[in-house]
mmCIF file of N, CA, C and O in Angstrom:
data_model
loop_
_atom_site.group_PDB
_atom_site.id
_atom_site.type_symbol
_atom_site.label_atom_id
_atom_site.label_comp_id
_atom_site.label_asym_id
_atom_site.label_seq_id
_atom_site.Cartn_x
_atom_site.Cartn_y
_atom_site.Cartn_z
ATOM 1 N N MET A 190 -41.727 86.710 83.356
ATOM 2 C CA MET A 190 -42.937 87.328 83.545
ATOM 3 C C MET A 190 -43.755 86.750 84.914
ATOM 4 O O MET A 190 -43.348 85.580 85.361
ATOM 5 N N THR A 191 -44.310 87.774 85.766
ATOM 6 C CA THR A 191 -44.634 87.250 87.042
ATOM 7 C C THR A 191 -45.991 86.323 86.767
ATOM 8 O O THR A 191 -46.722 86.528 85.805
ATOM 9 N N LYS A 192 -46.372 85.724 87.961
ATOM 10 C CA LYS A 192 -47.660 84.939 87.846
ATOM 11 C C LYS A 192 -48.706 85.846 87.473
ATOM 12 O O LYS A 192 -49.757 85.487 86.978
ATOM 13 N N TYR A 193 -48.875 86.933 88.117
ATOM 14 C CA TYR A 193 -49.964 87.871 88.035
ATOM 15 C C TYR A 193 -50.182 88.270 86.566
ATOM 16 O O TYR A 193 -51.456 88.246 85.767
ATOM 17 N N LEU A 194 -49.050 88.753 85.727
ATOM 18 C CA LEU A 194 -49.280 89.049 84.541
ATOM 19 C C LEU A 194 -49.777 87.819 83.591
ATOM 20 O O LEU A 194 -50.395 88.109 82.819
ATOM 21 N N GLU A 195 -49.240 86.878 83.943
ATOM 22 C CA GLU A 195 -49.336 85.622 82.939
ATOM 23 C C GLU A 195 -50.981 85.240 83.249
ATOM 24 O O GLU A 195 -51.632 84.748 82.221
ATOM 25 N N HIS A 196 -51.300 85.371 84.323
ATOM 26 C CA HIS A 196 -52.802 84.710 84.645
ATOM 27 C C HIS A 196 -53.739 86.229 84.560
ATOM 28 O O HIS A 196 -55.108 85.894 84.912
ATOM 29 N N GLY A 197 -53.186 87.329 84.935
ATOM 30 C CA GLY A 197 -54.239 88.522 84.853
ATOM 31 C C GLY A 197 -54.792 88.506 86.142
ATOM 32 O O GLY A 197 -54.389 88.160 87.147
ATOM 33 N N VAL A 198 -56.329 88.901 86.055
ATOM 34 C CA VAL A 198 -57.119 88.907 87.399
ATOM 35 C C VAL A 198 -57.348 87.490 87.807
ATOM 36 O O VAL A 198 -58.092 87.514 88.865
ATOM 37 N N LEU A 199 -57.187 86.450 86.971
ATOM 38 C CA LEU A 199 -57.434 85.127 87.536
ATOM 39 C C LEU A 199 -56.484 84.828 88.845
ATOM 40 O O LEU A 199 -56.705 83.999 89.481
ATOM 41 N N ALA A 200 -55.396 85.468 88.798
ATOM 42 C CA ALA A 200 -54.548 85.446 90.028
ATOM 43 C C ALA A 200 -55.141 85.864 91.210
ATOM 44 O O ALA A 200 -54.745 85.619 92.349
ATOM 45 N N GLU A 201 -56.325 86.599 91.014
ATOM 46 C CA GLU A 201 -57.042 86.906 92.120
ATOM 47 C C GLU A 201 -58.315 85.998 92.785
ATOM 48 O O GLU A 201 -58.883 86.259 93.662
ATOM 49 N N LEU A 202 -58.166 84.796 91.986
ATOM 50 C CA LEU A 202 -59.127 83.814 92.504
ATOM 51 C C LEU A 202 -58.884 83.441 93.889
ATOM 52 O O LEU A 202 -57.695 83.377 94.347
ATOM 53 N N PRO A 203 -59.711 83.115 94.590
ATOM 54 C CA PRO A 203 -59.597 82.399 95.978
ATOM 55 C C PRO A 203 -58.576 81.063 95.796
ATOM 56 O O PRO A 203 -58.677 80.444 94.755
ATOM 57 N N SER A 204 -57.735 80.862 96.729
ATOM 58 C CA SER A 204 -56.632 79.966 96.705
ATOM 59 C C SER A 204 -57.421 78.560 96.383
ATOM 60 O O SER A 204 -56.833 77.745 95.549
ATOM 61 N N GLU A 205 -58.484 78.500 96.842
ATOM 62 C CA GLU A 205 -59.169 77.066 96.668
ATOM 63 C C GLU A 205 -59.761 76.847 95.167
ATOM 64 O O GLU A 205 -60.024 75.861 94.886
ATOM 65 N N LEU A 206 -59.583 78.075 94.559
ATOM 66 C CA LEU A 206 -60.130 77.898 93.095
ATOM 67 C C LEU A 206 -58.890 78.032 92.112
ATOM 68 O O LEU A 206 -59.088 77.883 90.852
ATOM 69 N N SER A 207 -57.688 78.044 92.748
ATOM 70 C CA SER A 207 -56.683 78.232 91.729
ATOM 71 C C SER A 207 -56.233 77.264 90.964
ATOM 72 O O SER A 207 -55.706 77.232 89.805
ATOM 73 N N TYR A 208 -56.779 75.842 91.260
ATOM 74 C CA TYR A 208 -56.656 74.891 90.224
ATOM 75 C C TYR A 208 -57.310 75.041 88.885
ATOM 76 O O TYR A 208 -56.966 74.269 87.949
ATOM 77 N N LEU A 209 -58.252 76.056 88.802
ATOM 78 C CA LEU A 209 -59.040 76.275 87.690
ATOM 79 C C LEU A 209 -58.174 77.161 86.488
ATOM 80 O O LEU A 209 -58.474 77.327 85.427
ATOM 81 N N ILE A 210 -57.125 77.850 87.281
ATOM 82 C CA ILE A 210 -56.401 79.003 86.353
ATOM 83 C C ILE A 210 -55.784 78.364 84.994
ATOM 84 O O ILE A 210 -56.113 78.759 83.879
ATOM 85 N N GLU A 211 -55.064 77.231 85.142
ATOM 86 C CA GLU A 211 -54.414 76.779 83.946
ATOM 87 C C GLU A 211 -55.453 76.072 83.020
ATOM 88 O O GLU A 211 -55.219 76.237 81.797
ATOM 89 N N PRO A 212 -56.154 75.307 83.513
ATOM 90 C CA PRO A 212 -57.402 74.614 82.576
ATOM 91 C C PRO A 212 -58.084 75.750 82.031
ATOM 92 O O PRO A 212 -58.494 75.447 80.804
ATOM 93 N N ALA A 213 -58.479 76.881 82.728
ATOM 94 C CA ALA A 213 -59.301 77.857 82.013
ATOM 95 C C ALA A 213 -58.520 78.640 80.987
ATOM 96 O O ALA A 213 -59.094 78.685 79.758
ATOM 97 N N LEU A 214 -57.217 78.662 81.059
ATOM 98 C CA LEU A 214 -56.371 79.561 79.924
ATOM 99 C C LEU A 214 -56.011 78.488 78.940
ATOM 100 O O LEU A 214 -56.050 78.901 77.586
ATOM 101 N N ARG A 215 -56.134 77.186 79.141
ATOM 102 C CA ARG A 215 -55.802 76.194 78.186
ATOM 103 C C ARG A 215 -56.966 75.684 77.413
ATOM 104 O O ARG A 215 -57.299 75.966 76.155
ATOM 105 N N TYR A 216 -58.172 75.405 77.986
ATOM 106 C CA TYR A 216 -59.497 74.931 77.369
ATOM 107 C C TYR A 216 -60.521 76.134 77.203
ATOM 108 O O TYR A 216 -61.218 75.894 76.310
ATOM 109 N N GLY A 217 -60.525 77.198 77.852
ATOM 110 C CA GLY A 217 -61.273 78.206 77.788
ATOM 111 C C GLY A 217 -61.182 79.133 76.512
ATOM 112 O O GLY A 217 -61.912 79.944 76.343
ATOM 113 N N GLN A 218 -59.871 78.719 75.748
ATOM 114 C CA GLN A 218 -59.788 79.430 74.491
ATOM 115 C C GLN A 218 -60.943 78.966 73.354
ATOM 116 O O GLN A 218 -61.102 79.791 72.285
ATOM 117 N N ASN A 219 -61.298 77.859 73.626
ATOM 118 C CA ASN A 219 -62.544 77.303 72.740
ATOM 119 C C ASN A 219 -64.023 77.964 73.256
ATOM 120 O O ASN A 219 -64.600 77.559 74.240
ATOM 121 N N GLN A 220 -64.300 79.068 72.590
ATOM 122 C CA GLN A 220 -65.347 79.873 73.005
ATOM 123 C C GLN A 220 -66.755 79.909 72.189
ATOM 124 O O GLN A 220 -67.651 80.399 72.618
ATOM 125 N N PHE A 221 -66.532 79.280 71.134
ATOM 126 C CA PHE A 221 -67.965 79.242 70.031
ATOM 127 C C PHE A 221 -68.187 77.693 70.015
ATOM 128 O O PHE A 221 -67.176 76.874 70.037
ATOM 129 N N ASP A 222 -69.371 77.322 69.542
ATOM 130 C CA ASP A 222 -69.843 75.886 69.678
ATOM 131 C C ASP A 222 -68.955 75.093 68.725
ATOM 132 O O ASP A 222 -68.475 73.993 69.129
ATOM 133 N N ASP A 223 -68.733 75.633 67.553
ATOM 134 C CA ASP A 223 -67.925 74.879 66.579
ATOM 135 C C ASP A 223 -66.398 74.704 67.180
ATOM 136 O O ASP A 223 -65.888 73.558 66.870
ATOM 137 N N ASP A 224 -66.073 75.620 67.831
ATOM 138 C CA ASP A 224 -64.517 75.361 68.269
ATOM 139 C C ASP A 224 -64.560 74.274 69.602
ATOM 140 O O ASP A 224 -63.767 73.359 69.611
ATOM 141 N N ILE A 225 -65.510 74.338 70.359
ATOM 142 C CA ILE A 225 -65.621 73.588 71.323
ATOM 143 C C ILE A 225 -66.087 72.069 70.889
ATOM 144 O O ILE A 225 -65.308 71.152 71.374
ATOM 145 N N PHE A 226 -66.903 71.827 69.915
ATOM 146 C CA PHE A 226 -67.072 70.536 69.366
ATOM 147 C C PHE A 226 -65.858 70.041 68.710
ATOM 148 O O PHE A 226 -65.623 68.852 68.763
ATOM 149 N N SER A 227 -65.156 70.869 67.913
ATOM 150 C CA SER A 227 -63.767 70.356 67.257
ATOM 151 C C SER A 227 -62.992 70.053 68.246
ATOM 152 O O SER A 227 -62.175 69.051 68.063
ATOM 153 N N PHE A 228 -62.733 70.857 69.261
ATOM 154 C CA PHE A 228 -61.800 70.358 70.451
ATOM 155 C C PHE A 228 -62.316 69.106 70.954
ATOM 156 O O PHE A 228 -61.593 68.161 71.079
ATOM 157 N N LEU A 229 -63.520 68.915 71.266
ATOM 158 C CA LEU A 229 -64.009 67.803 71.946
ATOM 159 C C LEU A 229 -63.832 66.253 71.053
ATOM 160 O O LEU A 229 -63.498 65.269 71.543
ATOM 161 N N ASP A 230 -63.875 66.790 69.778
ATOM 162 C CA ASP A 230 -63.771 65.613 68.920
ATOM 163 C C ASP A 230 -62.426 65.062 68.798
ATOM 164 O O ASP A 230 -62.239 63.900 68.350
ATOM 165 N N SER A 231 -61.467 65.915 68.942
ATOM 166 C CA SER A 231 -60.052 65.521 68.926
ATOM 167 C C SER A 231 -59.545 65.400 70.059
ATOM 168 O O SER A 231 -58.349 65.277 70.309
ATOM 169 N N ALA A 232 -60.024 65.686 71.306
ATOM 170 C CA ALA A 232 -59.595 65.679 72.815
ATOM 171 C C ALA A 232 -59.051 64.198 72.891
ATOM 172 O O ALA A 232 -59.563 63.210 72.597
ATOM 173 N N THR A 233 -57.829 64.105 73.654
ATOM 174 C CA THR A 233 -57.203 62.940 73.776
ATOM 175 C C THR A 233 -57.822 62.494 75.299
ATOM 176 O O THR A 233 -58.652 63.136 75.930
ATOM 177 N N ASP A 234 -57.561 61.215 75.357
ATOM 178 C CA ASP A 234 -58.104 60.567 76.730
ATOM 179 C C ASP A 234 -57.659 61.324 77.887
ATOM 180 O O ASP A 234 -58.364 61.521 78.838
ATOM 181 N N ILE A 235 -56.323 61.978 77.880
ATOM 182 C CA ILE A 235 -55.625 62.513 79.095
ATOM 183 C C ILE A 235 -56.449 63.623 79.226
ATOM 184 O O ILE A 235 -56.920 64.161 80.253
ATOM 185 N N GLN A 236 -56.843 64.439 78.189
ATOM 186 C CA GLN A 236 -57.534 65.751 78.252
ATOM 187 C C GLN A 236 -58.871 65.598 78.791
ATOM 188 O O GLN A 236 -59.316 66.285 79.699
ATOM 189 N N MET A 237 -59.547 64.546 78.183
ATOM 190 C CA MET A 237 -60.870 64.264 78.819
ATOM 191 C C MET A 237 -60.965 63.963 80.279
ATOM 192 O O MET A 237 -61.969 64.246 81.183
ATOM 193 N N ALA A 238 -59.854 63.189 80.584
ATOM 194 C CA ALA A 238 -59.705 62.835 82.014
ATOM 195 C C ALA A 238 -59.675 63.978 82.780
ATOM 196 O O ALA A 238 -60.039 64.140 84.035
ATOM 197 N N GLU A 239 -58.799 64.938 82.430
ATOM 198 C CA GLU A 239 -58.435 66.140 83.140
ATOM 199 C C GLU A 239 -59.870 67.050 83.215
ATOM 200 O O GLU A 239 -60.090 67.549 84.494
ATOM 201 N N LEU A 240 -60.541 67.366 82.256
ATOM 202 C CA LEU A 240 -61.888 67.909 82.373
ATOM 203 C C LEU A 240 -62.853 67.185 83.287
ATOM 204 O O LEU A 240 -63.491 67.951 83.911
ATOM 205 N N ALA A 241 -62.883 65.940 83.183
ATOM 206 C CA ALA A 241 -63.741 65.121 84.138
ATOM 207 C C ALA A 241 -63.500 65.408 85.698
ATOM 208 O O ALA A 241 -64.082 65.760 86.355
ATOM 209 N N THR A 242 -61.781 65.438 85.948
ATOM 210 C CA THR A 242 -61.657 65.749 87.194
ATOM 211 C C THR A 242 -61.934 66.890 87.570
ATOM 212 O O THR A 242 -62.154 67.253 88.696
ATOM 213 N N ILE A 243 -61.652 68.210 86.729
ATOM 214 C CA ILE A 243 -62.015 69.377 87.171
ATOM 215 C C ILE A 243 -63.540 69.476 87.381
ATOM 216 O O ILE A 243 -63.858 70.126 88.452
ATOM 217 N N ALA A 244 -64.393 68.872 86.665
ATOM 218 C CA ALA A 244 -65.764 68.886 86.766
ATOM 219 C C ALA A 244 -66.219 68.152 88.218
ATOM 220 O O ALA A 244 -66.920 68.844 88.961
ATOM 221 N N GLU A 245 -65.490 67.092 88.506
ATOM 222 C CA GLU A 245 -66.000 66.511 89.697
ATOM 223 C C GLU A 245 -65.486 67.391 90.976
ATOM 224 O O GLU A 245 -66.184 67.550 91.947
ATOM 225 N N ARG A 246 -64.224 67.916 90.758
ATOM 226 C CA ARG A 246 -63.802 68.800 91.790
ATOM 227 C C ARG A 246 -64.699 69.816 92.203
ATOM 228 O O ARG A 246 -64.781 70.163 93.084
ATOM 229 N N VAL A 247 -65.149 70.422 91.175
ATOM 230 C CA VAL A 247 -65.855 71.777 91.099
ATOM 231 C C VAL A 247 -67.234 71.357 91.940
ATOM 232 O O VAL A 247 -67.716 72.095 92.745
ATOM 233 N N GLN A 248 -67.800 70.077 91.286
ATOM 234 C CA GLN A 248 -69.061 69.656 91.996
ATOM 235 C C GLN A 248 -68.912 69.203 93.476
ATOM 236 O O GLN A 248 -69.704 69.704 94.314
ATOM 237 N N ASN A 249 -67.799 68.478 93.577
ATOM 238 C CA ASN A 249 -67.724 67.982 95.086
ATOM 239 C C ASN A 249 -67.499 69.029 96.039
ATOM 240 O O ASN A 249 -67.884 68.994 97.297
ATOM 241 N N ASN A 250 -66.930 70.226 95.724
ATOM 242 C CA ASN A 250 -66.486 71.410 96.532
ATOM 243 C C ASN A 250 -67.644 72.361 96.330
ATOM 244 O O ASN A 250 -67.425 73.679 97.022
ATOM 245 N N ASP A 251 -68.496 72.195 95.601
ATOM 246 C CA ASP A 251 -69.553 73.266 95.421
ATOM 247 C C ASP A 251 -68.763 74.614 95.053
ATOM 248 O O ASP A 251 -69.251 75.729 95.496
ATOM 249 N N HIS A 252 -67.953 74.561 94.070
ATOM 250 C CA HIS A 252 -67.298 75.736 93.558
ATOM 251 C C HIS A 252 -67.847 76.591 92.593
ATOM 252 O O HIS A 252 -67.447 77.523 92.291
ATOM 253 N N TYR A 253 -68.780 76.137 91.835
ATOM 254 C CA TYR A 253 -69.329 76.819 90.815
ATOM 255 C C TYR A 253 -69.889 78.058 91.313
ATOM 256 O O TYR A 253 -69.962 79.147 90.502
ATOM 257 N N ALA A 254 -70.507 78.058 92.381
ATOM 258 C CA ALA A 254 -71.167 79.308 92.899
ATOM 259 C C ALA A 254 -70.029 80.386 93.074
ATOM 260 O O ALA A 254 -70.260 81.544 92.926
ATOM 261 N N ASP A 255 -69.025 79.907 93.586
ATOM 262 C CA ASP A 255 -68.053 80.805 94.014
ATOM 263 C C ASP A 255 -67.312 81.408 92.587
ATOM 264 O O ASP A 255 -66.788 82.479 92.547
ATOM 265 N N VAL A 256 -67.235 80.469 91.536
ATOM 266 C CA VAL A 256 -66.651 81.174 90.228
ATOM 267 C C VAL A 256 -67.693 82.022 89.611
ATOM 268 O O VAL A 256 -67.093 83.188 89.186
ATOM 269 N N ASN A 257 -69.030 81.766 89.897
ATOM 270 C CA ASN A 257 -69.947 82.986 89.324
ATOM 271 C C ASN A 257 -69.700 84.136 90.032
ATOM 272 O O ASN A 257 -69.815 85.200 89.617
ATOM 273 N N LYS A 258 -69.592 83.996 91.383
ATOM 274 C CA LYS A 258 -69.271 85.430 92.303
ATOM 275 C C LYS A 258 -68.053 86.157 91.800
ATOM 276 O O LYS A 258 -67.974 87.191 91.792
ATOM 277 N N PHE A 259 -66.963 85.212 91.427
ATOM 278 C CA PHE A 259 -65.755 85.769 90.926
ATOM 279 C C PHE A 259 -66.029 86.658 89.504
ATOM 280 O O PHE A 259 -65.591 87.774 89.469
ATOM 281 N N LEU A 260 -66.669 85.976 88.626
ATOM 282 C CA LEU A 260 -67.029 86.390 87.509
ATOM 283 C C LEU A 260 -67.944 87.783 87.520
ATOM 284 O O LEU A 260 -67.938 88.496 86.710
ATOM 285 N N ASP A 261 -68.716 87.817 88.544
ATOM 286 C CA ASP A 261 -69.618 88.792 88.725
ATOM 287 C C ASP A 261 -68.486 90.049 89.190
ATOM 288 O O ASP A 261 -68.928 91.358 88.609
ATOM 289 N N LEU A 262 -67.516 89.880 89.921
ATOM 290 C CA LEU A 262 -66.642 90.869 90.336
ATOM 291 C C LEU A 262 -65.759 91.221 89.128
ATOM 292 O O LEU A 262 -65.137 92.572 89.047
ATOM 293 N N TYR A 263 -65.325 90.527 88.268
ATOM 294 C CA TYR A 263 -64.438 90.560 87.333
ATOM 295 C C TYR A 263 -65.148 90.125 85.889
ATOM 296 O O TYR A 263 -65.112 88.774 85.395
ATOM 297 N N PRO A 264 -66.050 90.858 85.079
ATOM 298 C CA PRO A 264 -66.835 90.558 84.317
ATOM 299 C C PRO A 264 -65.998 90.087 82.997
ATOM 300 O O PRO A 264 -65.052 90.683 82.694
ATOM 301 N N ILE A 265 -66.552 89.089 82.066
ATOM 302 C CA ILE A 265 -65.909 88.620 81.039
ATOM 303 C C ILE A 265 -65.653 89.543 79.787
ATOM 304 O O ILE A 265 -64.661 89.548 79.124
ATOM 305 N N THR A 266 -66.538 90.639 80.023
ATOM 306 C CA THR A 266 -66.472 91.672 78.845
ATOM 307 C C THR A 266 -65.318 92.648 79.184
ATOM 308 O O THR A 266 -64.729 93.292 78.501
ATOM 309 N N ASP A 267 -64.720 92.559 80.437
ATOM 310 C CA ASP A 267 -63.643 93.369 80.957
ATOM 311 C C ASP A 267 -62.359 92.810 80.967
ATOM 312 O O ASP A 267 -61.212 93.500 81.017
ATOM 313 N N HIS A 268 -62.303 91.348 81.067
ATOM 314 C CA HIS A 268 -61.039 90.638 81.162
ATOM 315 C C HIS A 268 -61.147 89.466 80.415
ATOM 316 O O HIS A 268 -61.765 88.455 80.751
ATOM 317 N N SER A 269 -60.306 89.367 79.581
ATOM 318 C CA SER A 269 -60.192 88.256 78.524
ATOM 319 C C SER A 269 -59.945 86.998 79.264
ATOM 320 O O SER A 269 -60.687 85.968 78.971
ATOM 321 N N GLU A 270 -59.015 86.831 80.376
ATOM 322 C CA GLU A 270 -58.898 85.743 81.164
ATOM 323 C C GLU A 270 -59.957 85.273 81.616
ATOM 324 O O GLU A 270 -60.153 84.113 81.927
ATOM 325 N N CYS A 271 -60.875 86.122 82.094
ATOM 326 C CA CYS A 271 -62.224 85.624 82.814
ATOM 327 C C CYS A 271 -63.032 84.973 81.755
ATOM 328 O O CYS A 271 -63.796 84.266 81.987
ATOM 329 N N SER A 272 -63.058 85.346 80.606
ATOM 330 C CA SER A 272 -63.852 84.852 79.591
ATOM 331 C C SER A 272 -63.350 83.323 79.301
ATOM 332 O O SER A 272 -64.073 82.495 79.063
ATOM 333 N N CYS A 273 -62.157 83.193 79.510
ATOM 334 C CA CYS A 273 -61.554 81.668 79.349
ATOM 335 C C CYS A 273 -62.064 80.898 80.575
ATOM 336 O O CYS A 273 -62.468 79.808 80.255
ATOM 337 N N LEU A 274 -62.107 81.559 81.931
ATOM 338 C CA LEU A 274 -62.729 80.644 82.933
ATOM 339 C C LEU A 274 -64.414 80.348 82.727
ATOM 340 O O LEU A 274 -64.673 79.183 82.818
ATOM 341 N N TYR A 275 -64.958 81.600 82.240
ATOM 342 C CA TYR A 275 -66.283 81.169 81.702
ATOM 343 C C TYR A 275 -66.430 80.148 80.822
ATOM 344 O O TYR A 275 -67.256 79.336 80.756
ATOM 345 N N PHE A 276 -65.691 80.224 79.774
ATOM 346 C CA PHE A 276 -65.758 79.102 78.585
ATOM 347 C C PHE A 276 -65.356 77.746 79.038
ATOM 348 O O PHE A 276 -65.613 76.768 78.297
ATOM 349 N N LEU A 277 -64.366 77.603 79.927
ATOM 350 C CA LEU A 277 -63.917 76.418 80.535
ATOM 351 C C LEU A 277 -65.348 75.526 80.940
ATOM 352 O O LEU A 277 -65.399 74.418 80.400
ATOM 353 N N PHE A 278 -66.078 76.321 81.321
ATOM 354 C CA PHE A 278 -67.488 75.530 81.821
ATOM 355 C C PHE A 278 -68.414 75.468 80.700
ATOM 356 O O PHE A 278 -69.178 74.230 80.492
ATOM 357 N N GLY A 279 -68.295 76.154 79.608
ATOM 358 C CA GLY A 279 -68.844 75.850 78.422
ATOM 359 C C GLY A 279 -68.406 74.533 77.802
ATOM 360 O O GLY A 279 -69.284 73.538 77.354
ATOM 361 N N VAL A 280 -66.956 74.428 78.049
ATOM 362 C CA VAL A 280 -66.393 73.151 77.369
ATOM 363 C C VAL A 280 -66.926 71.788 78.366
ATOM 364 O O VAL A 280 -67.341 70.966 77.640
ATOM 365 N N LEU A 281 -66.830 72.107 79.596
ATOM 366 C CA LEU A 281 -67.241 71.050 80.447
ATOM 367 C C LEU A 281 -68.717 70.694 80.284
ATOM 368 O O LEU A 281 -69.131 69.359 80.238
ATOM 369 N N ASP A 282 -69.583 71.683 79.998
ATOM 370 C CA ASP A 282 -71.195 71.428 79.697
ATOM 371 C C ASP A 282 -71.137 70.492 78.319
ATOM 372 O O ASP A 282 -71.930 69.544 78.344
ATOM 373 N N HIS A 283 -70.524 71.052 77.285
ATOM 374 C CA HIS A 283 -70.801 70.282 76.117
ATOM 375 C C HIS A 283 -70.176 69.040 76.084
ATOM 376 O O HIS A 283 -70.604 68.048 75.297
ATOM 377 N N ALA A 284 -69.224 68.696 76.988
ATOM 378 C CA ALA A 284 -68.651 67.385 77.077
ATOM 379 C C ALA A 284 -69.633 66.507 77.948
ATOM 380 O O ALA A 284 -69.313 65.363 77.990
ATOM 381 N N GLY A 285 -70.643 66.995 78.423
ATOM 382 C CA GLY A 285 -71.525 66.371 79.275
ATOM 383 C C GLY A 285 -71.127 66.020 80.659
ATOM 384 O O GLY A 285 -71.474 65.095 81.154
ATOM 385 N N LEU A 286 -70.199 66.804 81.276
ATOM 386 C CA LEU A 286 -69.779 66.616 82.549
ATOM 387 C C LEU A 286 -70.499 67.446 83.442
ATOM 388 O O LEU A 286 -70.722 68.598 83.350
ATOM 389 N N ASN A 287 -71.039 66.951 84.554
ATOM 390 C CA ASN A 287 -71.631 67.675 85.585
ATOM 391 C C ASN A 287 -70.709 68.411 86.484
ATOM 392 O O ASN A 287 -69.869 67.762 87.161
ATOM 393 N N PHE A 288 -70.781 69.680 86.827
ATOM 394 C CA PHE A 288 -70.163 70.506 87.499
ATOM 395 C C PHE A 288 -70.905 71.427 88.615
ATOM 396 O O PHE A 288 -70.421 71.935 89.454
ATOM 397 N N ASP A 289 -72.265 71.395 88.329
ATOM 398 C CA ASP A 289 -73.189 72.057 89.263
ATOM 399 C C ASP A 289 -73.984 71.335 90.062
ATOM 400 O O ASP A 289 -74.572 70.194 89.699
#
């Protein structure tokens, strides 16, 4: 399977945002509050460290605005992989991690 098919339109993310693809597909599956809190209650130290690193990188590089521009081009209602990107930030927010 090609990278494009695996990642869908997330393969169109600007290269500086490509670090978000895998975490979005992994953590963005948690899309409802109950799912997010359940995940966070059972998240390993390694997972929490990864989330903290992502939030820090987004904030340090001011990438959140770029993510929102991308999601304007590829709405979550049309692209399920984009909903994962959107909900990755929901997970970060519920974890209390500052990314904006």
